[in-house]
PDB file of C-alpha atoms and ligand atoms in Angstrom:
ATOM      1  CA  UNK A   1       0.000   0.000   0.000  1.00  0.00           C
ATOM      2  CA  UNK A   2       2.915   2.399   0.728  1.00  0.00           C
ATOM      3  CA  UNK A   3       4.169   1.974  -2.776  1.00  0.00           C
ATOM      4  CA  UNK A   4       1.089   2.986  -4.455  1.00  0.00           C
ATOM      5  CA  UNK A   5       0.891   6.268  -1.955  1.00  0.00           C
ATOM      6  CA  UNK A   6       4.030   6.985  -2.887  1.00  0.00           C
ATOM      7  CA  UNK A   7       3.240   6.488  -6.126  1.00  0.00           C
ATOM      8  CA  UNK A   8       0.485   9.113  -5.920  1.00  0.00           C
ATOM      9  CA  UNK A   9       2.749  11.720  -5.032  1.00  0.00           C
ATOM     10  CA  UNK A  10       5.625  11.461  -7.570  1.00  0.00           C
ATOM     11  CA  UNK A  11       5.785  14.227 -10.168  1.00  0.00           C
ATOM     12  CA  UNK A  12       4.581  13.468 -13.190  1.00  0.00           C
ATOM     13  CA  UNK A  13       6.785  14.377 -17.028  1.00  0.00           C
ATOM     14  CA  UNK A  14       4.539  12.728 -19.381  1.00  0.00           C
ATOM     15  CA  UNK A  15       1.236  14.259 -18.467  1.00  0.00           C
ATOM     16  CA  UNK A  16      -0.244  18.053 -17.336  1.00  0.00           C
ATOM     17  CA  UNK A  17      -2.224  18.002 -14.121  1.00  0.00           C
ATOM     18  CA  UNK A  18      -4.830  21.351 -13.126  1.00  0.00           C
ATOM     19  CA  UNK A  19      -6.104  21.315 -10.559  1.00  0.00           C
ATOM     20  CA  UNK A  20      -9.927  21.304 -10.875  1.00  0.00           C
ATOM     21  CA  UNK A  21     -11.353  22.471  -7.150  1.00  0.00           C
ATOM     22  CA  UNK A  22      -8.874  23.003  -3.958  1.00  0.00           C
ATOM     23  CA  UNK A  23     -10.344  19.375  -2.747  1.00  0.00           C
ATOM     24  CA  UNK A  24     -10.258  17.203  -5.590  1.00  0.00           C
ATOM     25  CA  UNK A  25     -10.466  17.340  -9.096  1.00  0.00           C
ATOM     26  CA  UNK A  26      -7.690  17.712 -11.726  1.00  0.00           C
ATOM     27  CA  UNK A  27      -7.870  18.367 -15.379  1.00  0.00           C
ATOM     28  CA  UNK A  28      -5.458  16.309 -17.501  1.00  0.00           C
ATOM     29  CA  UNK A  29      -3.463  17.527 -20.286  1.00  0.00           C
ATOM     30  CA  UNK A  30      -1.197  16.890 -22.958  1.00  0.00           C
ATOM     31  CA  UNK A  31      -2.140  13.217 -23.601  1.00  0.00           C
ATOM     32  CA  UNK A  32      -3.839  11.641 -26.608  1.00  0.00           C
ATOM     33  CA  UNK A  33      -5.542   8.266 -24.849  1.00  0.00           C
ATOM     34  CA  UNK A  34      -5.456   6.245 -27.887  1.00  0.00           C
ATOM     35  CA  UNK A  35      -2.008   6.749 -28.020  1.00  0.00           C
ATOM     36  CA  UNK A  36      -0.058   6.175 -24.667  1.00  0.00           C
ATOM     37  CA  UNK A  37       2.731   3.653 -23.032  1.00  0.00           C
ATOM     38  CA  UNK A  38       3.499   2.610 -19.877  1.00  0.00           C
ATOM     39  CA  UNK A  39       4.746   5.667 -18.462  1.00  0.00           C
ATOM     40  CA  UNK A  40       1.592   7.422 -19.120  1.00  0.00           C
ATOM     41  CA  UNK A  41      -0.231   5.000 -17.781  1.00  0.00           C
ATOM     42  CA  UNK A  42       1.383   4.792 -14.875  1.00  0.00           C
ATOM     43  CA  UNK A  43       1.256   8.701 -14.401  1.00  0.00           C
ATOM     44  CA  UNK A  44      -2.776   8.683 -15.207  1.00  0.00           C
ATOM     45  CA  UNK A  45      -2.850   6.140 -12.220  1.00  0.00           C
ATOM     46  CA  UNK A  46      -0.872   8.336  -9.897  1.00  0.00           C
ATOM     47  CA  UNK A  47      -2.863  11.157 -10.606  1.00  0.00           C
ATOM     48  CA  UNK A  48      -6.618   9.379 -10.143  1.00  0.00           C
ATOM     49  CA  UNK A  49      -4.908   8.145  -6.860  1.00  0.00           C
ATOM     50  CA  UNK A  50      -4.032  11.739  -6.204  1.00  0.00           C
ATOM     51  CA  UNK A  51      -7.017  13.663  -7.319  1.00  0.00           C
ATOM     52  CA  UNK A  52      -9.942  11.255  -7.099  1.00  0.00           C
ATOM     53  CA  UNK A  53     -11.168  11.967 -10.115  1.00  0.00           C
ATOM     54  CA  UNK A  54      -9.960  13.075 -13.595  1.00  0.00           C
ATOM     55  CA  UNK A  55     -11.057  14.965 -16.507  1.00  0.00           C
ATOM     56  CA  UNK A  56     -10.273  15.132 -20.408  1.00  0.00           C
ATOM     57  CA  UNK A  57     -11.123  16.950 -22.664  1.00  0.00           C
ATOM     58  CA  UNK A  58     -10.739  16.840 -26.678  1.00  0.00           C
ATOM     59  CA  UNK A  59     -10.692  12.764 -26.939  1.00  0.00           C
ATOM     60  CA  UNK A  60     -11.626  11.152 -29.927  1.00  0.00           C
ATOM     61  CA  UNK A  61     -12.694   7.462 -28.355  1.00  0.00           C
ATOM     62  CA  UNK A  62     -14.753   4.736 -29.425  1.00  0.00           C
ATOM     63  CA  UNK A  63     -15.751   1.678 -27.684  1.00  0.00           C
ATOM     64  CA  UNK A  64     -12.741  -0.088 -28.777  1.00  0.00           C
ATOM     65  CA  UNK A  65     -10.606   2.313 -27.571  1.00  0.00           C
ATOM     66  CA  UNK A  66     -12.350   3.573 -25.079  1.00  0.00           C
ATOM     67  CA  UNK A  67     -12.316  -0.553 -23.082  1.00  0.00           C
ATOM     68  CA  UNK A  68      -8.808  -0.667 -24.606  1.00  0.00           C
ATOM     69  CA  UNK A  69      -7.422   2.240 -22.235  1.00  0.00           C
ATOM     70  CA  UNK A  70      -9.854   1.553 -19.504  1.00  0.00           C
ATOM     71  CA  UNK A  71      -8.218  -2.036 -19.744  1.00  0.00           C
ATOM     72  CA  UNK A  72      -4.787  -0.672 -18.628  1.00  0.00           C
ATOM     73  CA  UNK A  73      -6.357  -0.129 -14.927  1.00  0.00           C
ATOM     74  CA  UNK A  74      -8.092  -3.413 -14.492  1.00  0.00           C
ATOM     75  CA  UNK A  75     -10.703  -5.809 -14.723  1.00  0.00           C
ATOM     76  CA  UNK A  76     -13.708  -4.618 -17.102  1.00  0.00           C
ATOM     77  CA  UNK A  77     -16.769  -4.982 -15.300  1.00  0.00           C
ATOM     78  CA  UNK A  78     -20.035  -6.207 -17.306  1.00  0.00           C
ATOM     79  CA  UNK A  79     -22.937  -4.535 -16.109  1.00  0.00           C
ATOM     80  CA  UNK A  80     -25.588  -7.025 -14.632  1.00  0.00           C
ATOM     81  CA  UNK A  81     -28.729  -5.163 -15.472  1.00  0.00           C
ATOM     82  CA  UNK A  82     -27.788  -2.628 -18.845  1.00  0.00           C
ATOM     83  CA  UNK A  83     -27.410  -4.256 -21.977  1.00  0.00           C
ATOM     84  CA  UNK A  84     -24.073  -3.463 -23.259  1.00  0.00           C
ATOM     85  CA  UNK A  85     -23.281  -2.082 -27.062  1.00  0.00           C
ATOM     86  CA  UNK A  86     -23.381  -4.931 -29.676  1.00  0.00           C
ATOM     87  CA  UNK A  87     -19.696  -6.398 -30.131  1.00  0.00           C
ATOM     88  CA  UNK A  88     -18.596  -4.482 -26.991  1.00  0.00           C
ATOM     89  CA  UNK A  89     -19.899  -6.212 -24.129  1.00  0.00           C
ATOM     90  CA  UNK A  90     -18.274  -3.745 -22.190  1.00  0.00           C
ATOM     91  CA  UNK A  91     -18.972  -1.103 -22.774  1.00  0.00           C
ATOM     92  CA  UNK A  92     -22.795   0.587 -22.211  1.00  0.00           C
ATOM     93  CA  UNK A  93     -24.335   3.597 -23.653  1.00  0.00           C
ATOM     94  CA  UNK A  94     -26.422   6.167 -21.278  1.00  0.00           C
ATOM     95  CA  UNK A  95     -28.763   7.322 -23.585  1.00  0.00           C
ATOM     96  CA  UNK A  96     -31.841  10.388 -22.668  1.00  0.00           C
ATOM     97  CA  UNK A  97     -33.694  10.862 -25.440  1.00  0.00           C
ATOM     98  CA  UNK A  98     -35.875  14.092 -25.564  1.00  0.00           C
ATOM     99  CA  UNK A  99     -39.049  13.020 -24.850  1.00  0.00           C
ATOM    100  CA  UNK A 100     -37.325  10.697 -21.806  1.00  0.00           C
ATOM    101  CA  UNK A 101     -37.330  12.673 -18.283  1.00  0.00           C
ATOM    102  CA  UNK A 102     -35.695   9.798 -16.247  1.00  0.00           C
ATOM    103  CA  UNK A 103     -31.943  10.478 -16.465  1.00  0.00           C
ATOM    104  CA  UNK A 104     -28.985   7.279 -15.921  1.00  0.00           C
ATOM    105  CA  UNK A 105     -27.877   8.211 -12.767  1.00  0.00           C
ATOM    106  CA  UNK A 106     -29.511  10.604 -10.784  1.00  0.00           C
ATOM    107  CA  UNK A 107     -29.066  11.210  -7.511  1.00  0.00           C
ATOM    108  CA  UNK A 108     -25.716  10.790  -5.292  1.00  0.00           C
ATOM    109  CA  UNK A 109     -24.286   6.857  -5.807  1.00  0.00           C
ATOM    110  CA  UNK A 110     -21.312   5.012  -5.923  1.00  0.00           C
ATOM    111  CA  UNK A 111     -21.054   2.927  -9.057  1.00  0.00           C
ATOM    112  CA  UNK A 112     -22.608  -0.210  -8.248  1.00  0.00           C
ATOM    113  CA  UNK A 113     -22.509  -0.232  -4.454  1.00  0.00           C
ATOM    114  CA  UNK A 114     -25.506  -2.486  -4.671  1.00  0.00           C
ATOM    115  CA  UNK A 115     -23.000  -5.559  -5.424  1.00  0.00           C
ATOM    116  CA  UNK A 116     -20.405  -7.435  -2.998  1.00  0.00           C
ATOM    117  CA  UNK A 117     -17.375  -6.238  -4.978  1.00  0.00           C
ATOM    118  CA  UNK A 118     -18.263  -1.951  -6.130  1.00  0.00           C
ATOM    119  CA  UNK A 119     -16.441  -0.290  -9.167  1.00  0.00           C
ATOM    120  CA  UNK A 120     -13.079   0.492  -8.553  1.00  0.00           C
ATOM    121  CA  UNK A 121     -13.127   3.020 -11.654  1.00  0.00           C
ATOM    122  CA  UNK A 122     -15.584   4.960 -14.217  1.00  0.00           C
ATOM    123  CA  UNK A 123     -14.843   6.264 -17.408  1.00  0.00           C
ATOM    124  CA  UNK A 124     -17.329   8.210 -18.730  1.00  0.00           C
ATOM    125  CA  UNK A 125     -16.935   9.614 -22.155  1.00  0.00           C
ATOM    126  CA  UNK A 126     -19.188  12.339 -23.800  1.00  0.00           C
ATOM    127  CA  UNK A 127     -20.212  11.130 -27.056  1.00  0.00           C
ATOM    128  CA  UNK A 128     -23.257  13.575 -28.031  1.00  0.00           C
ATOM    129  CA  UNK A 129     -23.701  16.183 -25.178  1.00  0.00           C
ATOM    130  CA  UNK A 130     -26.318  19.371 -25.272  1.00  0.00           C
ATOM    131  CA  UNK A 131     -24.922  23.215 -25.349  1.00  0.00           C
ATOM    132  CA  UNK A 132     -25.287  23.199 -21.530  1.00  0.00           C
ATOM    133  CA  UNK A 133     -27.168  20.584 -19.031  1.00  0.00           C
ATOM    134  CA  UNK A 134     -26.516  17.192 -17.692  1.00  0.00           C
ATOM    135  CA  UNK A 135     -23.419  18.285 -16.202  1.00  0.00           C
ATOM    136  CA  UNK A 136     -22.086  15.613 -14.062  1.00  0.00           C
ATOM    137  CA  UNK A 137     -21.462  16.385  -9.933  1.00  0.00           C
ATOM    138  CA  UNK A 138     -18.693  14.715  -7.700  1.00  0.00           C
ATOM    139  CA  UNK A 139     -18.424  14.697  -3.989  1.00  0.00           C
ATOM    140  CA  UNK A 140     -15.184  13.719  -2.037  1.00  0.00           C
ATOM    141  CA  UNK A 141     -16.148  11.167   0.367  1.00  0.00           C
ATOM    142  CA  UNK A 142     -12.576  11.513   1.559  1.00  0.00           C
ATOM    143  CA  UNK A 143     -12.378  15.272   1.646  1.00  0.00           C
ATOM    144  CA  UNK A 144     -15.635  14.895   3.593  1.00  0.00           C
ATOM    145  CA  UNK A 145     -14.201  12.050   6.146  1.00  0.00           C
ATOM    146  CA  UNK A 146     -11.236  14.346   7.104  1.00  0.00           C
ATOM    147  CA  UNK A 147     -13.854  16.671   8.027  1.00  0.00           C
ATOM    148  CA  UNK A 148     -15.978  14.883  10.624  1.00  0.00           C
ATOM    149  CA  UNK A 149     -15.613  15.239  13.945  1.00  0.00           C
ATOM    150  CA  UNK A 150     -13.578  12.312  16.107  1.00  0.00           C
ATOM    151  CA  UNK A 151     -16.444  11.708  17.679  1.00  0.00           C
ATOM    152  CA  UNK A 152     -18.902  10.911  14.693  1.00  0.00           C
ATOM    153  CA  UNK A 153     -16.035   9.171  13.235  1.00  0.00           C
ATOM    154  CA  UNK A 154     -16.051   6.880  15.776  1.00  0.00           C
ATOM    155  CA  UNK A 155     -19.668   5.833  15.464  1.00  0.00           C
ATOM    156  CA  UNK A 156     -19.871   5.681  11.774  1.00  0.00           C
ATOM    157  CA  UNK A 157     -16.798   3.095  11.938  1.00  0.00           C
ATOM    158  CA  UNK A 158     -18.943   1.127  14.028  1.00  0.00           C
ATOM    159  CA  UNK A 159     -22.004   0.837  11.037  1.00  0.00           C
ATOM    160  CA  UNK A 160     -22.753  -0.798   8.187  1.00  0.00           C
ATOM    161  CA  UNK A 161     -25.222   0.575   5.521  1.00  0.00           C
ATOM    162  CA  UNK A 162     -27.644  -1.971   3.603  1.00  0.00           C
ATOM    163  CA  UNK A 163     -27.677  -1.361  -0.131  1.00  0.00           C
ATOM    164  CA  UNK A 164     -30.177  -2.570  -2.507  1.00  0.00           C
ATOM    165  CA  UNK A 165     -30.603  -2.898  -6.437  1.00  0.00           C
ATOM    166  CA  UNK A 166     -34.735  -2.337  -5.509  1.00  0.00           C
ATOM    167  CA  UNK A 167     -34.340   1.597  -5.619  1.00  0.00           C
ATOM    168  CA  UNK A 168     -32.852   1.770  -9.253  1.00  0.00           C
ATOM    169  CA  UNK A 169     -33.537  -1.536 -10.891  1.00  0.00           C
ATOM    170  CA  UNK A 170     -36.566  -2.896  -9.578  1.00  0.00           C
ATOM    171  CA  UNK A 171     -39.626  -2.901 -11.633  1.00  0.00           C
ATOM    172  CA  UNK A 172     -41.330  -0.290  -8.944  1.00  0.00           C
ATOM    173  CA  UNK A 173     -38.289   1.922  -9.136  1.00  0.00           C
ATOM    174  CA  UNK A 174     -38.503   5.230 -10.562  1.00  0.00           C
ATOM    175  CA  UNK A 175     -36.679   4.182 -14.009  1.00  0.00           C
ATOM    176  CA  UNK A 176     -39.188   1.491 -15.072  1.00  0.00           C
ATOM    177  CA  UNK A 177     -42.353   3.583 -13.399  1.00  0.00           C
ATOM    178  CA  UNK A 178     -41.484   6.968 -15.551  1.00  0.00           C
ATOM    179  CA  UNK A 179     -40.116   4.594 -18.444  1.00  0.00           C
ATOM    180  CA  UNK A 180     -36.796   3.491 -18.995  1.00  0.00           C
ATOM    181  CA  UNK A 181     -35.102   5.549 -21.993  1.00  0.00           C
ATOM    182  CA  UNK A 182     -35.620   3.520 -25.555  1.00  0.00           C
ATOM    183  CA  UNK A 183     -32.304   4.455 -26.149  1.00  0.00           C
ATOM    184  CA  UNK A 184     -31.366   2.092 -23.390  1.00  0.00           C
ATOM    185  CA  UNK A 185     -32.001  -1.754 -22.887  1.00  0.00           C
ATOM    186  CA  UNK A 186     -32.062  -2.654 -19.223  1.00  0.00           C
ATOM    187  CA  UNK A 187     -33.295  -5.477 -17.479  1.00  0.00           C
ATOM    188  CA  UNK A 188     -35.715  -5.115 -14.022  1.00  0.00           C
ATOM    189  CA  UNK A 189     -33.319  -6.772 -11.090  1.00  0.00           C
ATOM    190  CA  UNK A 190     -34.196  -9.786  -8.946  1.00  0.00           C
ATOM    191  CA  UNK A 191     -33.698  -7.790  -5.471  1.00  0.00           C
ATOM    192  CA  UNK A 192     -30.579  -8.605  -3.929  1.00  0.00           C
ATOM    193  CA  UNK A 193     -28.774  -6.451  -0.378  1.00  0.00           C
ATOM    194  CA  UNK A 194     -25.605  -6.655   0.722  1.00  0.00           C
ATOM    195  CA  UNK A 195     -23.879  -4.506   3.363  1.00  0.00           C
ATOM    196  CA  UNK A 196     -21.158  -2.497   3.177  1.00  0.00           C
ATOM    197  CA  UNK A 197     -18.967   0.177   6.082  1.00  0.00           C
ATOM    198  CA  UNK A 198     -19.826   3.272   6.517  1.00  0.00           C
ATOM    199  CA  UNK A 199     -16.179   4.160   6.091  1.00  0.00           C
ATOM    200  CA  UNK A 200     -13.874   2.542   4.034  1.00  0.00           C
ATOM    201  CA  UNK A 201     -10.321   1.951   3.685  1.00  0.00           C
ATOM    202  CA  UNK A 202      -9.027   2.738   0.031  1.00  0.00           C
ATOM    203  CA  UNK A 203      -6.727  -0.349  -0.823  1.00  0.00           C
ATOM    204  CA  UNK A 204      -4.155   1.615  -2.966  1.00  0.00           C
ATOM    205  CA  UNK A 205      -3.605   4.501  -0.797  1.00  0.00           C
ATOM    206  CA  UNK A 206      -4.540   3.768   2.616  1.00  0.00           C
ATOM    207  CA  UNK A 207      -6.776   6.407   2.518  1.00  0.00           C
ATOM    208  CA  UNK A 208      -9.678   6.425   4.479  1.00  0.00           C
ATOM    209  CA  UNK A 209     -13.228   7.612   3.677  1.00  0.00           C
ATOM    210  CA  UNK A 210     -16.537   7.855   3.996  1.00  0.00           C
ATOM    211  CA  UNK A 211     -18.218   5.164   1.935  1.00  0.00           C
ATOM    212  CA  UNK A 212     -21.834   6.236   1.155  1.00  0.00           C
ATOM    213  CA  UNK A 213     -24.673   5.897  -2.568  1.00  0.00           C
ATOM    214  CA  UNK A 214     -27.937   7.006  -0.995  1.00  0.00           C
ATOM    215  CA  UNK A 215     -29.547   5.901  -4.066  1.00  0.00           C
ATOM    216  CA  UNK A 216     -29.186   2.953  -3.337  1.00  0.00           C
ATOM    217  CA  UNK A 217     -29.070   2.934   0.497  1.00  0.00           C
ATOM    218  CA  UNK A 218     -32.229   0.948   2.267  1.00  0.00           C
ATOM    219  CA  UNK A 219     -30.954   1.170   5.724  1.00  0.00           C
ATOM    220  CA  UNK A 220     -28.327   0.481   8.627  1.00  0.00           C
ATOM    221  CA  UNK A 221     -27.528  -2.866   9.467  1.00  0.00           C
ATOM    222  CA  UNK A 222     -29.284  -3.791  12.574  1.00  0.00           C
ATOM    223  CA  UNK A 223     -31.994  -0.706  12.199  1.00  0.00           C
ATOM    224  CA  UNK A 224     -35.140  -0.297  10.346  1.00  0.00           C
ATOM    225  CA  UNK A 225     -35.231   2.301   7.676  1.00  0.00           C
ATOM    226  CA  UNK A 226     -36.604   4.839   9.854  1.00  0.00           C
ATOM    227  CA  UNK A 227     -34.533   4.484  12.660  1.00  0.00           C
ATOM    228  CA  UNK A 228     -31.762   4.803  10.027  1.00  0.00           C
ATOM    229  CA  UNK A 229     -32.872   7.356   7.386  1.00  0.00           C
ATOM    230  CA  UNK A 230     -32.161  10.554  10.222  1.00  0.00           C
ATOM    231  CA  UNK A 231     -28.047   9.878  10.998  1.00  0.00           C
ATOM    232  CA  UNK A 232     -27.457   8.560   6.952  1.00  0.00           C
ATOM    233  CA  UNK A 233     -29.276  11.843   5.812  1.00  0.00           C
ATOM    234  CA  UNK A 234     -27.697  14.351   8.157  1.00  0.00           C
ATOM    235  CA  UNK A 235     -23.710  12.389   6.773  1.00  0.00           C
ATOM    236  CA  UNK A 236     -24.751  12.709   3.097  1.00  0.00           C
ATOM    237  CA  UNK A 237     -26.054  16.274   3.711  1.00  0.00           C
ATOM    238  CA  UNK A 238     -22.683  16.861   5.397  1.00  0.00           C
ATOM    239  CA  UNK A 239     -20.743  15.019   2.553  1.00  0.00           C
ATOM    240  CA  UNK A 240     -22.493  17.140  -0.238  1.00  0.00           C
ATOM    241  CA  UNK A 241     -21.709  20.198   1.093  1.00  0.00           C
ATOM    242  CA  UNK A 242     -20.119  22.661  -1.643  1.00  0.00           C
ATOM    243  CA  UNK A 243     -16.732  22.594   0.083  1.00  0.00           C
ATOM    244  CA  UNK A 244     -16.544  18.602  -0.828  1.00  0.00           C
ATOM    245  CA  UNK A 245     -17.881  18.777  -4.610  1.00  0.00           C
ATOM    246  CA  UNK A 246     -17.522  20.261  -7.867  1.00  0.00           C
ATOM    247  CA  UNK A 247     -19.297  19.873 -11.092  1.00  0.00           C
ATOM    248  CA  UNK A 248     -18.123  18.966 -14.716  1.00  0.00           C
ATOM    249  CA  UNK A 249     -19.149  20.202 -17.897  1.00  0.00           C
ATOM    250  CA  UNK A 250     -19.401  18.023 -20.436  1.00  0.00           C
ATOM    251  CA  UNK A 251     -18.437  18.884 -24.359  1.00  0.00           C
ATOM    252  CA  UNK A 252     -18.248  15.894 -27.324  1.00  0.00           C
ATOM    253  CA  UNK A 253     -15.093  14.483 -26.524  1.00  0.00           C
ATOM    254  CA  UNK A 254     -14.914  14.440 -22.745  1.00  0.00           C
ATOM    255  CA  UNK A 255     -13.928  11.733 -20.389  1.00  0.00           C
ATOM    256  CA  UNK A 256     -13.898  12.035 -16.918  1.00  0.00           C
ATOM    257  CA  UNK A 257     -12.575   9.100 -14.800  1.00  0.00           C
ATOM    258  CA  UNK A 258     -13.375   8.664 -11.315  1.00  0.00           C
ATOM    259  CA  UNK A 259     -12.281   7.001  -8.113  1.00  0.00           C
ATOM    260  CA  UNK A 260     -15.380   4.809  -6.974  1.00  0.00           C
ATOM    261  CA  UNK A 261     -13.739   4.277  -3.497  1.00  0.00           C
ATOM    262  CA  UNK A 262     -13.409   7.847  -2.383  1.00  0.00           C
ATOM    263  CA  UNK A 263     -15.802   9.457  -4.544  1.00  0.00           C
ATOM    264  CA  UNK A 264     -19.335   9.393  -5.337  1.00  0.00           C
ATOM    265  CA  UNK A 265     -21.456  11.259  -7.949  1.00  0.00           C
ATOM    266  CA  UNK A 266     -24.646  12.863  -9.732  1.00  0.00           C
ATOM    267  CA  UNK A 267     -26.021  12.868 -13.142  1.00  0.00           C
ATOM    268  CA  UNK A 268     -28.095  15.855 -12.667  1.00  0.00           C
ATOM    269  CA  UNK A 269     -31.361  15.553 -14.174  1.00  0.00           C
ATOM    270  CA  UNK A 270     -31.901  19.295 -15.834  1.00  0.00           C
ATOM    271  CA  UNK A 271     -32.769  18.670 -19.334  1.00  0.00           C
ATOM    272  CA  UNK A 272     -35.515  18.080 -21.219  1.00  0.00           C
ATOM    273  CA  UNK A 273     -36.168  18.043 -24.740  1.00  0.00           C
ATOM    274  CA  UNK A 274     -33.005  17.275 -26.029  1.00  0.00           C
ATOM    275  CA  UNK A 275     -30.384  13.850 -27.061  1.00  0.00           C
ATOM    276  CA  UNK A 276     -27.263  13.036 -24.788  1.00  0.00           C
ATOM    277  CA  UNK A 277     -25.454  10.411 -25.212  1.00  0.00           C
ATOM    278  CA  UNK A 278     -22.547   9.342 -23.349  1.00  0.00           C
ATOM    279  CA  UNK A 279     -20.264   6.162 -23.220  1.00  0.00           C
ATOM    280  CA  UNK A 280     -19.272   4.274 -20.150  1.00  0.00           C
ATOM    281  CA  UNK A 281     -16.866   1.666 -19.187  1.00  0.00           C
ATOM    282  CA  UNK A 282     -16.322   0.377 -15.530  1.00  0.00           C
ATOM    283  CA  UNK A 283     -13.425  -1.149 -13.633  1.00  0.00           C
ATOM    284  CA  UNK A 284     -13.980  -4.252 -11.411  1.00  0.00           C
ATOM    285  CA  UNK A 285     -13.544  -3.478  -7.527  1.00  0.00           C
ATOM    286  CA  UNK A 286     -13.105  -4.664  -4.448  1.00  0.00           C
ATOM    287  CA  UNK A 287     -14.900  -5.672  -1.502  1.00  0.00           C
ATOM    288  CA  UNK A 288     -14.849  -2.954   0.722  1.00  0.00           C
ATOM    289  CA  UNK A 289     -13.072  -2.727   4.045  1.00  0.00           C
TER     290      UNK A 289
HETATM  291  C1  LIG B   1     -23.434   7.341 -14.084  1.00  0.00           C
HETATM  292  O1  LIG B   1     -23.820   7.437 -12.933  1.00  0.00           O
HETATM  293  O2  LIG B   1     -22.712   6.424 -14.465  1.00  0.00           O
HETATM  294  C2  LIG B   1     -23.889   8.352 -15.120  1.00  0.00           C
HETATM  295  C3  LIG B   1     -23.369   9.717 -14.872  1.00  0.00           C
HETATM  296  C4  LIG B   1     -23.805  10.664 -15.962  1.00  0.00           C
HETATM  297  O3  LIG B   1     -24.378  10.246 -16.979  1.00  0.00           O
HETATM  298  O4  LIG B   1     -23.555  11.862 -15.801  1.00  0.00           O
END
């Protein structure tokens, strides 16, 4: 672990890092990501391990290339309820249409924290985006650990939070009720929980953060959703705080890659009447601990 925090703080010669907020964030520059080596790679690493989440702009990926680069960071992960593109199993498409009004993503998650094993990484490309909407929001669940008091600190490491697929894949969730998108195939879940801690331990870093995805959170282990739903609102409301996010603006060509274990995020649902398409491959994870 103390090589890859080391790793996270050496300086980089093959690639341009701006930083995006004074949290988190950076901007990447100077690379071409269908056309790196080893060093680069090893530099992109460093700097998601650094900054939590990363941004490009100007890309010119497709789904190919896209998995291909995504590949150099791990396992690909195969969504289990979203139909991937045909010939890339995966990679998906998040697709609103403009009659759709139910948007991929919205509300505050953590890729797939409904599953024993979460999404290391995300990389989310902008394939068709509108003038201005559908920006994407990030929260650092690490920036807002630091910031807790000892004493809540102490409790939360003594909780685990139940998460379910029922609130986003279910056939009473809100997706299939308002209608899923026709630009998108995806399959109601069988309802599955698992449970994961409230704060988490990132395994490359040593970091340590809060782990939270209230949409898919059902409650605290041991509690009933009500007893639960006060303490895991007033830590998200806490965690989203402007100090501990930022927001990204998509253009065509944009690919943002982000940290699953100390970051979470929101596809904000303010457009209407217009196409945005956007291009997503996912890293395996681990278990959290
Ligand atoms: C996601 O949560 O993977 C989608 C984010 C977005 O479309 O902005």
């Amino acid at each position: 672990m103390q090589e890859q925090a080391d790793r996270a703080n050496e300086p980089f010669r093959t690639i341009t890092a701006t930083p995006f907020t004074g949290l988190f964030g950076a901007e990447i520059s100077g690379v071409d990501l269908n056309n790196i080596d080893e060093q680069t790679t090893r530099e992109i690493r460093a700097a998601l391990l650094r900054y939590h989440v990363i941004f490009f702009r100007d890309q010119d990926l497709s789904p190919e290339t896209q998995a291909a680069f995504a590949r150099r960071f791990g396992d690909l992960n195969r969504h289990p309820y979203v139909k991937p593109m045909d010939g890339h199993p995966d990679v998906f498409r998040i697709v609103k249409q403009p009659q759709d009004t139910h948007h991929f993503g919205e509300g505050w998650h953590t890729d797939l924290s409904y599953t024993e094993t979460p999404a290391m990484g995300t990389l989310l490309y902008g394939v068709e985006v509108p003038e201005a909407g559908g920006d994407t929001a990030f929260c650092s669940l690490a920036g807002a650990y630091d910031a807790l008091s000892d004493g809540l600190k102490d409790m939360l490491s003594g909780l685990k939070a139940v998460y379910t697929n029922a609130n986003t894949y279910s056939k009473e969730s809100r997706r299939f009720q308002v209608g899923v998108s026709k630009g998108m195939d995806v399959q109601a879940a069988v309802v599955k929980e698992v449970e994961h801690p409230m704060i988490r331990t990132h395994p490359e870093t040593g970091l340590k953060s809060l782990y939270l995805s209230p949409l898919h959170f059902t409650r605290f282990a041991g509690m009933s959703p009500e007893q639960s739903k006060p303490l895991y609102d007033t830590v998200v409301a806490h965690a989203t705080q402007p100090e501990y996010t930022c927001r990204f603006r998509w253009q065509n060509g944009s690919l943002a890659f982000w940290d699953n274990r100390c970051t979470m995020h929101y596809a904000i649902n303010d457009l209407t009447g217009v196409t945005r398409i956007m291009q997503r491959v996912t890293i395996e994870g681990d278990r959290p601990f």
